[in-house]
PDB file of C-alpha atoms in Angstrom:
ATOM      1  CA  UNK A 259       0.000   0.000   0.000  1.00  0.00           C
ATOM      2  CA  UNK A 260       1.256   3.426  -0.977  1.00  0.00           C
ATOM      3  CA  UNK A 261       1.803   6.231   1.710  1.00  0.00           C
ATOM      4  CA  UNK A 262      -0.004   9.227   1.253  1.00  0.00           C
ATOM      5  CA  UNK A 263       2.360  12.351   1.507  1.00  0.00           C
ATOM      6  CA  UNK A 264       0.493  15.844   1.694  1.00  0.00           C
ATOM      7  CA  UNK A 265       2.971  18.880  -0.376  1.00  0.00           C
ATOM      8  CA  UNK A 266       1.713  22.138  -0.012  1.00  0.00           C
ATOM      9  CA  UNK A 267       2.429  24.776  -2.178  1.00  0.00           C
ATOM     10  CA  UNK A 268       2.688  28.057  -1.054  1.00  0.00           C
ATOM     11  CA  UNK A 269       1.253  31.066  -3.392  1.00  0.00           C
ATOM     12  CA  UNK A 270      -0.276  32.421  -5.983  1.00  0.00           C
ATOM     13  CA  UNK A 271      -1.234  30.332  -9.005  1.00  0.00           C
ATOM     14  CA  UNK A 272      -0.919  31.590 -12.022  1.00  0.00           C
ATOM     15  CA  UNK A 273      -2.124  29.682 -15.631  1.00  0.00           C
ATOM     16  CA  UNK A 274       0.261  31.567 -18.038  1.00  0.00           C
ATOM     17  CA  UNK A 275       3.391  30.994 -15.189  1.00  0.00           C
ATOM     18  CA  UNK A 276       5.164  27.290 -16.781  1.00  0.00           C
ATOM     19  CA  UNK A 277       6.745  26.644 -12.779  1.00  0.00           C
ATOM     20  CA  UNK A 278       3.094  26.597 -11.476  1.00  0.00           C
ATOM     21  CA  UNK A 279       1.783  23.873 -14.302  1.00  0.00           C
ATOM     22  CA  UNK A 280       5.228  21.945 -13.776  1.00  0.00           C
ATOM     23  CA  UNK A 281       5.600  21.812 -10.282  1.00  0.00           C
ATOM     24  CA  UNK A 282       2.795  19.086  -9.666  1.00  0.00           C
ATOM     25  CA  UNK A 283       4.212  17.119 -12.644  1.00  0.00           C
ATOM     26  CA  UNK A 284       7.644  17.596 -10.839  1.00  0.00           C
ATOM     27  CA  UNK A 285       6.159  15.816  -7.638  1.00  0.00           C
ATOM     28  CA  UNK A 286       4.308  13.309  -9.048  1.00  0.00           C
ATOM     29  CA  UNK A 287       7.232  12.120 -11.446  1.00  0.00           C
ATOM     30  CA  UNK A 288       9.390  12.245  -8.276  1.00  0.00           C
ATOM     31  CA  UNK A 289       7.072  10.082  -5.932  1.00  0.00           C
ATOM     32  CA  UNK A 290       7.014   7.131  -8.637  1.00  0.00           C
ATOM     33  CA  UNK A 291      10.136   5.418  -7.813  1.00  0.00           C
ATOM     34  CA  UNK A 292       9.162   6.218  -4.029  1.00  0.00           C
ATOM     35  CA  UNK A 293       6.155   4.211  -4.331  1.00  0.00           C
ATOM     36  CA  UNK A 294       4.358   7.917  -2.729  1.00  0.00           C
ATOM     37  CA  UNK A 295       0.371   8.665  -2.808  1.00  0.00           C
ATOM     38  CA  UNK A 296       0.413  12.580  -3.177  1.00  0.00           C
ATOM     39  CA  UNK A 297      -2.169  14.639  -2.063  1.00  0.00           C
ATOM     40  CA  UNK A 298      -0.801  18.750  -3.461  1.00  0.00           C
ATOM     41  CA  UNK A 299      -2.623  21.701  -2.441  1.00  0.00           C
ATOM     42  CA  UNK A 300      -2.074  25.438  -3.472  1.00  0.00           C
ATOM     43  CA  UNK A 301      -2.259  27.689  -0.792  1.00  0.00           C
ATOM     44  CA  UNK A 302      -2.570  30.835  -1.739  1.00  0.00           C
ATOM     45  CA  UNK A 303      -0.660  33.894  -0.002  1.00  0.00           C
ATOM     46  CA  UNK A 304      -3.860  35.526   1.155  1.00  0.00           C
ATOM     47  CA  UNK A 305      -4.926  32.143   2.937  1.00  0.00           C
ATOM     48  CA  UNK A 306      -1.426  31.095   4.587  1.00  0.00           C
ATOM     49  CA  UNK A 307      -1.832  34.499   6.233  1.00  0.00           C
ATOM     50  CA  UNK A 308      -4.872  33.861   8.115  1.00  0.00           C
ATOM     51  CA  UNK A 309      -3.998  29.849   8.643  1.00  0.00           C
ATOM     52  CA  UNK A 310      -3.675  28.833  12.146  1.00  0.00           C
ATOM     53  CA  UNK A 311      -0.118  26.995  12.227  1.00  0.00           C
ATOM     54  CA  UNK A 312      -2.075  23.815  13.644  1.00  0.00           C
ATOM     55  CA  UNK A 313      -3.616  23.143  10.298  1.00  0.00           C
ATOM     56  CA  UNK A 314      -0.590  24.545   8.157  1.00  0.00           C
ATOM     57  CA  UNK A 315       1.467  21.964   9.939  1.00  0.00           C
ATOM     58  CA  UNK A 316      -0.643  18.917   9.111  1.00  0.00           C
ATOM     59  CA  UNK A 317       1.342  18.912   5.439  1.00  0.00           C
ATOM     60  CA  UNK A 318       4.427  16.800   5.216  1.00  0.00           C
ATOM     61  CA  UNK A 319       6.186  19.138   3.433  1.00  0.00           C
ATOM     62  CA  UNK A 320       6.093  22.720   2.551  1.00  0.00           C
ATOM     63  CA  UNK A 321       7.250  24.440  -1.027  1.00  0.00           C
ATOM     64  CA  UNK A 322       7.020  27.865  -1.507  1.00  0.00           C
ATOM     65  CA  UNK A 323       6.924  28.132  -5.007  1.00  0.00           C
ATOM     66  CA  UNK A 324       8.030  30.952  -7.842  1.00  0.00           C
ATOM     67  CA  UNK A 325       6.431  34.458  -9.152  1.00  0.00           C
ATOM     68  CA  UNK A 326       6.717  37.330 -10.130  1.00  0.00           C
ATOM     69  CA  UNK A 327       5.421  38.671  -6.637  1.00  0.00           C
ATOM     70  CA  UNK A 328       3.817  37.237  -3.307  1.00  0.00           C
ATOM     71  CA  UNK A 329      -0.038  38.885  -2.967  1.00  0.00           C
ATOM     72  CA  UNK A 330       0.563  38.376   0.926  1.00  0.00           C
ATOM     73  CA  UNK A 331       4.425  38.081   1.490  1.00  0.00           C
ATOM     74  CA  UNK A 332       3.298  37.865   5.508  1.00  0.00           C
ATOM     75  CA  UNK A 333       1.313  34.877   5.017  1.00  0.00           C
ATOM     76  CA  UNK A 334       4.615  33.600   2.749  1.00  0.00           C
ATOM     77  CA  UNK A 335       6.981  34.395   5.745  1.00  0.00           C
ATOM     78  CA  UNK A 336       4.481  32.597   8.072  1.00  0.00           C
ATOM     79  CA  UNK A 337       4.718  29.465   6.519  1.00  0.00           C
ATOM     80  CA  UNK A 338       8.649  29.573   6.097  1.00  0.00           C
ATOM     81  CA  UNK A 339       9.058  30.243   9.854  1.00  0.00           C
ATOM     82  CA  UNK A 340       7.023  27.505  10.916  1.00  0.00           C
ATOM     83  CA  UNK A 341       8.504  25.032   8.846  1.00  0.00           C
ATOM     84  CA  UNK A 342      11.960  26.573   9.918  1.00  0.00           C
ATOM     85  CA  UNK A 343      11.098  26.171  13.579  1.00  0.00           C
ATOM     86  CA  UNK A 344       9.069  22.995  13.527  1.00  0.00           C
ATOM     87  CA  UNK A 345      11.280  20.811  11.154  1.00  0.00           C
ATOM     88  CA  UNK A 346       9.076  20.760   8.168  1.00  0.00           C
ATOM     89  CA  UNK A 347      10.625  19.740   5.112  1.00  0.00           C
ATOM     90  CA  UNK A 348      10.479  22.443   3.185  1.00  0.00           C
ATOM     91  CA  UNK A 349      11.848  23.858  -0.286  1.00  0.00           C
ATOM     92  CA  UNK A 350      11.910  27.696  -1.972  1.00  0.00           C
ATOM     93  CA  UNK A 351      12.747  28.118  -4.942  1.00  0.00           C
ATOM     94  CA  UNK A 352      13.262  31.748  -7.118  1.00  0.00           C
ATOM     95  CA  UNK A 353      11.329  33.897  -5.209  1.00  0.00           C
ATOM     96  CA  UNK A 354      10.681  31.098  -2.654  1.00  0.00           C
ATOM     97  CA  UNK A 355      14.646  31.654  -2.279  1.00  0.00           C
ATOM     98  CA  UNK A 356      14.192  35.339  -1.603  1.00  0.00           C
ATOM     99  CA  UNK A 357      11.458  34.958   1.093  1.00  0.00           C
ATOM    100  CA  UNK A 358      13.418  31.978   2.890  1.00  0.00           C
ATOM    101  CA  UNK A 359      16.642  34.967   3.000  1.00  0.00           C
ATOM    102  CA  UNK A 360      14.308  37.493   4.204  1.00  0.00           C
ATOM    103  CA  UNK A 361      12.262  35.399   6.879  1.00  0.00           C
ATOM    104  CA  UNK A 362      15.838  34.608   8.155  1.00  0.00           C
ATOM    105  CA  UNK A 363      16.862  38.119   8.651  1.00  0.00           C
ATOM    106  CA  UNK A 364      14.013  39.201  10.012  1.00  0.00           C
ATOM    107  CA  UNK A 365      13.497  36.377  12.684  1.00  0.00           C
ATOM    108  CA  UNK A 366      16.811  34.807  13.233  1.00  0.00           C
ATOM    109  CA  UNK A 367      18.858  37.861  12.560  1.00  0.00           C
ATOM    110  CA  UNK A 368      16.721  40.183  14.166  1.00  0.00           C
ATOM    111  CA  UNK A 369      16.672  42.875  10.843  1.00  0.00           C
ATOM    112  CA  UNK A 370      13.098  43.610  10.861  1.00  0.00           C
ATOM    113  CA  UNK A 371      14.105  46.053   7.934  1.00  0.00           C
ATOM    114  CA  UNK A 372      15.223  43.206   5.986  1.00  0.00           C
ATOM    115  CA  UNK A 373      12.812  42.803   2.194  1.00  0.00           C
ATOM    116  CA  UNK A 374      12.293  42.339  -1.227  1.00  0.00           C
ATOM    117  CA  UNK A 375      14.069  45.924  -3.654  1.00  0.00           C
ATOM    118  CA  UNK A 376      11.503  45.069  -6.327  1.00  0.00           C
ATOM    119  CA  UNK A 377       8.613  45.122  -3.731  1.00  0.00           C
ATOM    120  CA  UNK A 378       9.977  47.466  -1.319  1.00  0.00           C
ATOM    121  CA  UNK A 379      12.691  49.979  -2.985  1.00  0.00           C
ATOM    122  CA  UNK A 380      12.940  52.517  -0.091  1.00  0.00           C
ATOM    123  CA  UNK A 381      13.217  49.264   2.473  1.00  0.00           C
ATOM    124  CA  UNK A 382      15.913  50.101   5.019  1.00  0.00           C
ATOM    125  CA  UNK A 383      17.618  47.091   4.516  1.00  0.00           C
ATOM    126  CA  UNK A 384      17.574  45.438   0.030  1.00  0.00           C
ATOM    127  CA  UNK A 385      18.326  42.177   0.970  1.00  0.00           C
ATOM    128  CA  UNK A 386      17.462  40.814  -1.989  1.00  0.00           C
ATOM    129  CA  UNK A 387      18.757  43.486  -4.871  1.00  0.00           C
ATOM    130  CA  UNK A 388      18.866  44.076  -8.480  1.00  0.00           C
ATOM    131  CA  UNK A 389      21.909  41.333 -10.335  1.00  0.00           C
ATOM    132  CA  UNK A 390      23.865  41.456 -12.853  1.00  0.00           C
ATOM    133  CA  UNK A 391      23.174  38.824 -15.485  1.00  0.00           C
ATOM    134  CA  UNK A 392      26.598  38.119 -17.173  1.00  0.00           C
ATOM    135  CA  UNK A 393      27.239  34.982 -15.747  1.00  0.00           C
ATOM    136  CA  UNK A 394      24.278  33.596 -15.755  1.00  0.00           C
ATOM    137  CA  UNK A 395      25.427  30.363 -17.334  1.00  0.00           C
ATOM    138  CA  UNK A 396      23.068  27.980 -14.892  1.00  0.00           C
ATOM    139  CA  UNK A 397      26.502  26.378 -13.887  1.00  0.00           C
ATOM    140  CA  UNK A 398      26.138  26.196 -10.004  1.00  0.00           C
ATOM    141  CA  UNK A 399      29.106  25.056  -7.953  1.00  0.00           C
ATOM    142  CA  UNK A 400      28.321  23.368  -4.767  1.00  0.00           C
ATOM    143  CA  UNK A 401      30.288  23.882  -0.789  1.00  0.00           C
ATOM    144  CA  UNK A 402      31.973  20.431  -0.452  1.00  0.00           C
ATOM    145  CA  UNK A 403      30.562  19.008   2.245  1.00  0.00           C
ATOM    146  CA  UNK A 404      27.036  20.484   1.771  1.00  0.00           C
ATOM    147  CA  UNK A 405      24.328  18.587   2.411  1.00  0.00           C
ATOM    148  CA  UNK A 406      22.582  20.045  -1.092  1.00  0.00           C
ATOM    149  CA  UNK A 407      26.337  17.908  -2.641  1.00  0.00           C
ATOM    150  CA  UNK A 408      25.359  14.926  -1.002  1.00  0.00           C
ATOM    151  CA  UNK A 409      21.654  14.997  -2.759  1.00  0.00           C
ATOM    152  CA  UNK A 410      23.381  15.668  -6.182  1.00  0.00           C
ATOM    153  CA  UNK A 411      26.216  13.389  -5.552  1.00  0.00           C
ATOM    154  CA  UNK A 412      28.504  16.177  -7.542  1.00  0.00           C
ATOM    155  CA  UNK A 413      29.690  19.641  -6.165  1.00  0.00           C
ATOM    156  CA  UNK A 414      28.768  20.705  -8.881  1.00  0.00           C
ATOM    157  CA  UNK A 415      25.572  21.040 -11.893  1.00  0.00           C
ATOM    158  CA  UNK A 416      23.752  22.883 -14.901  1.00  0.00           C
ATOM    159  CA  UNK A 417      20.227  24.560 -13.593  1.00  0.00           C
ATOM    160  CA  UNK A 418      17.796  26.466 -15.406  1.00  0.00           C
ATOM    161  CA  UNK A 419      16.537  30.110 -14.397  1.00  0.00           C
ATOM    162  CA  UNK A 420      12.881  31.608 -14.775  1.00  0.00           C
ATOM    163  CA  UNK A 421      13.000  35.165 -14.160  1.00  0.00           C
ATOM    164  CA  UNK A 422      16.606  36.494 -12.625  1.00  0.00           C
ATOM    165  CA  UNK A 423      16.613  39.627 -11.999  1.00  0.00           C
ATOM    166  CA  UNK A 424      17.081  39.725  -8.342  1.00  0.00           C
ATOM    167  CA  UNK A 425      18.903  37.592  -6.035  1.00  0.00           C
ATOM    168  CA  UNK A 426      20.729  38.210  -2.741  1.00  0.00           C
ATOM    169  CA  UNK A 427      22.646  41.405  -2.635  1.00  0.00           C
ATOM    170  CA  UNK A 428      26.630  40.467  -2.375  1.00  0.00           C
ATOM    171  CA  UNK A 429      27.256  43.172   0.073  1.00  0.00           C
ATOM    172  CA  UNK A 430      24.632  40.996   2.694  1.00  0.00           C
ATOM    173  CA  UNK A 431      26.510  37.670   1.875  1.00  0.00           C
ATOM    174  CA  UNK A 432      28.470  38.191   5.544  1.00  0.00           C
ATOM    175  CA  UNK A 433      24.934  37.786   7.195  1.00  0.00           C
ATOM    176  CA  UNK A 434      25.304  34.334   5.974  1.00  0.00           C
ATOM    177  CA  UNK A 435      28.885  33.345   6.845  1.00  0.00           C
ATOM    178  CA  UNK A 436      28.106  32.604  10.699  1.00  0.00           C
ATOM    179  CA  UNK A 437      25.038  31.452  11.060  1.00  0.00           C
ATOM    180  CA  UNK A 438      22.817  28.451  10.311  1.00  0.00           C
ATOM    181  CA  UNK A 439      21.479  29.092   7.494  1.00  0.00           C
ATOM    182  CA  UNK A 440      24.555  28.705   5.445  1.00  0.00           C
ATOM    183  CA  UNK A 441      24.915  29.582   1.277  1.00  0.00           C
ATOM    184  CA  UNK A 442      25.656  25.839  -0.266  1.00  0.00           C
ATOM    185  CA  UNK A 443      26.132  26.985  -4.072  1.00  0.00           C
ATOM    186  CA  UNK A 444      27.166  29.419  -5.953  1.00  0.00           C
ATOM    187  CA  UNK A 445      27.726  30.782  -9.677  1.00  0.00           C
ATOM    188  CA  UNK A 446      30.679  31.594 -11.403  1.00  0.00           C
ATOM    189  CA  UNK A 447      30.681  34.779 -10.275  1.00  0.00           C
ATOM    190  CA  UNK A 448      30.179  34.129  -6.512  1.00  0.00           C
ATOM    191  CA  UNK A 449      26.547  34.725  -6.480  1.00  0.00           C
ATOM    192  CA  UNK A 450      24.609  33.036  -3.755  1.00  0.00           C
ATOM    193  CA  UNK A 451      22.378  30.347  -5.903  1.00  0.00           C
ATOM    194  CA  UNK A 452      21.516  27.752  -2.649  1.00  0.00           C
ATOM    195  CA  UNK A 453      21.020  28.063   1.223  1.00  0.00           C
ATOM    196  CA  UNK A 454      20.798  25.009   3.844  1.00  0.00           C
ATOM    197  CA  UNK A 455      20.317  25.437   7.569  1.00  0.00           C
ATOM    198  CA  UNK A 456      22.102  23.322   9.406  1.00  0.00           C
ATOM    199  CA  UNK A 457      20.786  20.538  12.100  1.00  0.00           C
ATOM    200  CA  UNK A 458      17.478  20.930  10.135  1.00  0.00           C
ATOM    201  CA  UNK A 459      15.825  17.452   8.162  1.00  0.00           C
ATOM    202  CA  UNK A 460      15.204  19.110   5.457  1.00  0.00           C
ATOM    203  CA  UNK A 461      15.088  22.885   4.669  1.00  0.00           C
ATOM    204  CA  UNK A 462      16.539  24.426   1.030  1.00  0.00           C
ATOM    205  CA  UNK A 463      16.045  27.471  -0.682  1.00  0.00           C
ATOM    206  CA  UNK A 464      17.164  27.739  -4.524  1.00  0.00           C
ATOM    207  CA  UNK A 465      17.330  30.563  -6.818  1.00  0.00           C
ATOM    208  CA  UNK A 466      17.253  28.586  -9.790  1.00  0.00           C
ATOM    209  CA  UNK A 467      14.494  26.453 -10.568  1.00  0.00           C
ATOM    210  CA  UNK A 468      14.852  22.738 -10.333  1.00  0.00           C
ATOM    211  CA  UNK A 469      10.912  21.982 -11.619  1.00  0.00           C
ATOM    212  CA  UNK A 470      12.420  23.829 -14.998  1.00  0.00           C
ATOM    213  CA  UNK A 471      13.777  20.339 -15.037  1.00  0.00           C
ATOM    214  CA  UNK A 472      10.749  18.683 -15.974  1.00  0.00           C
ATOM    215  CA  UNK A 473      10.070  20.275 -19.248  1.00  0.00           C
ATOM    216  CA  UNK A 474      12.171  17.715 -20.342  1.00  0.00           C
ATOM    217  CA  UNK A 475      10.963  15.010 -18.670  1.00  0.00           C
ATOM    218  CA  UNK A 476      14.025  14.827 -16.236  1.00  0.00           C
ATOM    219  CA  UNK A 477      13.599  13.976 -12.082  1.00  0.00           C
ATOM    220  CA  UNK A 478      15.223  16.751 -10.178  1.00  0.00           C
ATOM    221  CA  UNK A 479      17.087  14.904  -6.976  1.00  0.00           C
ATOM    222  CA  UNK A 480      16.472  17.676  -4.873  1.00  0.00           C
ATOM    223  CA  UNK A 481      13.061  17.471  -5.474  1.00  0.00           C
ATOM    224  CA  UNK A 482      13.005  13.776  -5.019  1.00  0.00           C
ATOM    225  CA  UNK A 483      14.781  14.235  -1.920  1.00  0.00           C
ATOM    226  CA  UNK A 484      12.243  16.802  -0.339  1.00  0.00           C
ATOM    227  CA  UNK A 485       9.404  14.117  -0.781  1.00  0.00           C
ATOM    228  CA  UNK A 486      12.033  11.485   0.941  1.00  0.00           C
ATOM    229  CA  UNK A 487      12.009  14.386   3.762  1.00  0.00           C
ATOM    230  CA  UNK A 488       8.253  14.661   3.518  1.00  0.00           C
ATOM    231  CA  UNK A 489       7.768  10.703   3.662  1.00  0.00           C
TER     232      UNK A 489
END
């Protein structure tokens, strides 16, 4: 008999947006060689904001997913922090990646000023900034002895980008250098690309897209991994 592993995906669905009609392909091509029974529900941002953390903890795993923006980014935050501080599996990825930085600074670092420039320009802190696109190559190179390195079983891979304009801002990297929530892979040019936290099961955060992946047919390990986590 097959387990039955709840995913929910956080945000704002969007038709025309190829993540948000590949993501549940993603999963379900994943939890084949599993032997997994998904049940996937969107959450939207408005409705994670209001959820009591009871019921938003009854998923196995949490994935807050791309776009161009969060309708709620509070109700976004909420559901990163709980899986954060109640061992959730969990996974971000693009703007997912953004919001895991951001939650972090705000609740970990204690930077309440900490946010999004392309929601937020005058915020007192940019975390996440404009980038530079010249080496955007999708060549990520991994921390040896990263837990992401183990999943891969390389230290580095080739990874394929939705929208890039922002990422984290190199001047913040330091935030990251001591703590727990430690950058795992990078581009070429030194850009942050992956985050870990230490000690927890599962909890990743990507800026590149690894559902991209299934456009051509291909399982992602990471995201095979995450239902593992969830399971």
């Amino acid at each position: 008999m097959e387990d039955i592993v709840r995913i929910a995906l956080i945000g704002d669905y969007r038709e025309d947006m190829i993540a948000h009609q590949v993501i549940p392909q993603a999963l379900e091509r994943a939890a084949r060689p599993l032997s997994l029974c998904l049940e996937i529900r969107w959450l939207a941002t408005s409705q994670v904001q209001h959820m009591r953390w009871e019921d938003l903890a009854k998923f196995d795993g949490l994935w807050c997913v791309p776009g161009t923006a969060y309708a709620q980014p509070e109700g976004v935050l909420r559901a990163i922090r709980l899986a954060r501080e109640r061992w959730l599996p969990f996974l971000g990825t693009c703007l997912g990646f953004h919001y895991t930085l951001i939650e972090y600074a705000r609740h970990v670092l204690s930077l309440p000023e900490a946010d999004h420039a392309a929601i937020k320009p005058d915020a007192g802190l940019p975390l996440i900034a404009p980038l530079a696109r010249s080496h955007m190559d999708g060549r990520i190179l991994f921390q040896p002895g990263s837990s992401i390195s183990r999943i891969y079983g390389a230290y580095e891979t080739i990874e394929q980008y939705g929208n890039y304009d922002f990422g984290l801002d190199p001047r913040c990297r330091d935030l990251l250098t001591y703590d727990d929530l430690a950058i795992c892979g990078l581009d070429r040019s030194g850009a942050a690309q992956a985050v870990e936290l230490h000690g927890h099961p599962f909890f990743f955060a990507t800026q590149y897209q690894p559902e991209l992946h299934e456009v051509r047919n291909e399982m992602h390990p990471l995201i095979k991994a995450f239902l593992r986590a969830a399971a």
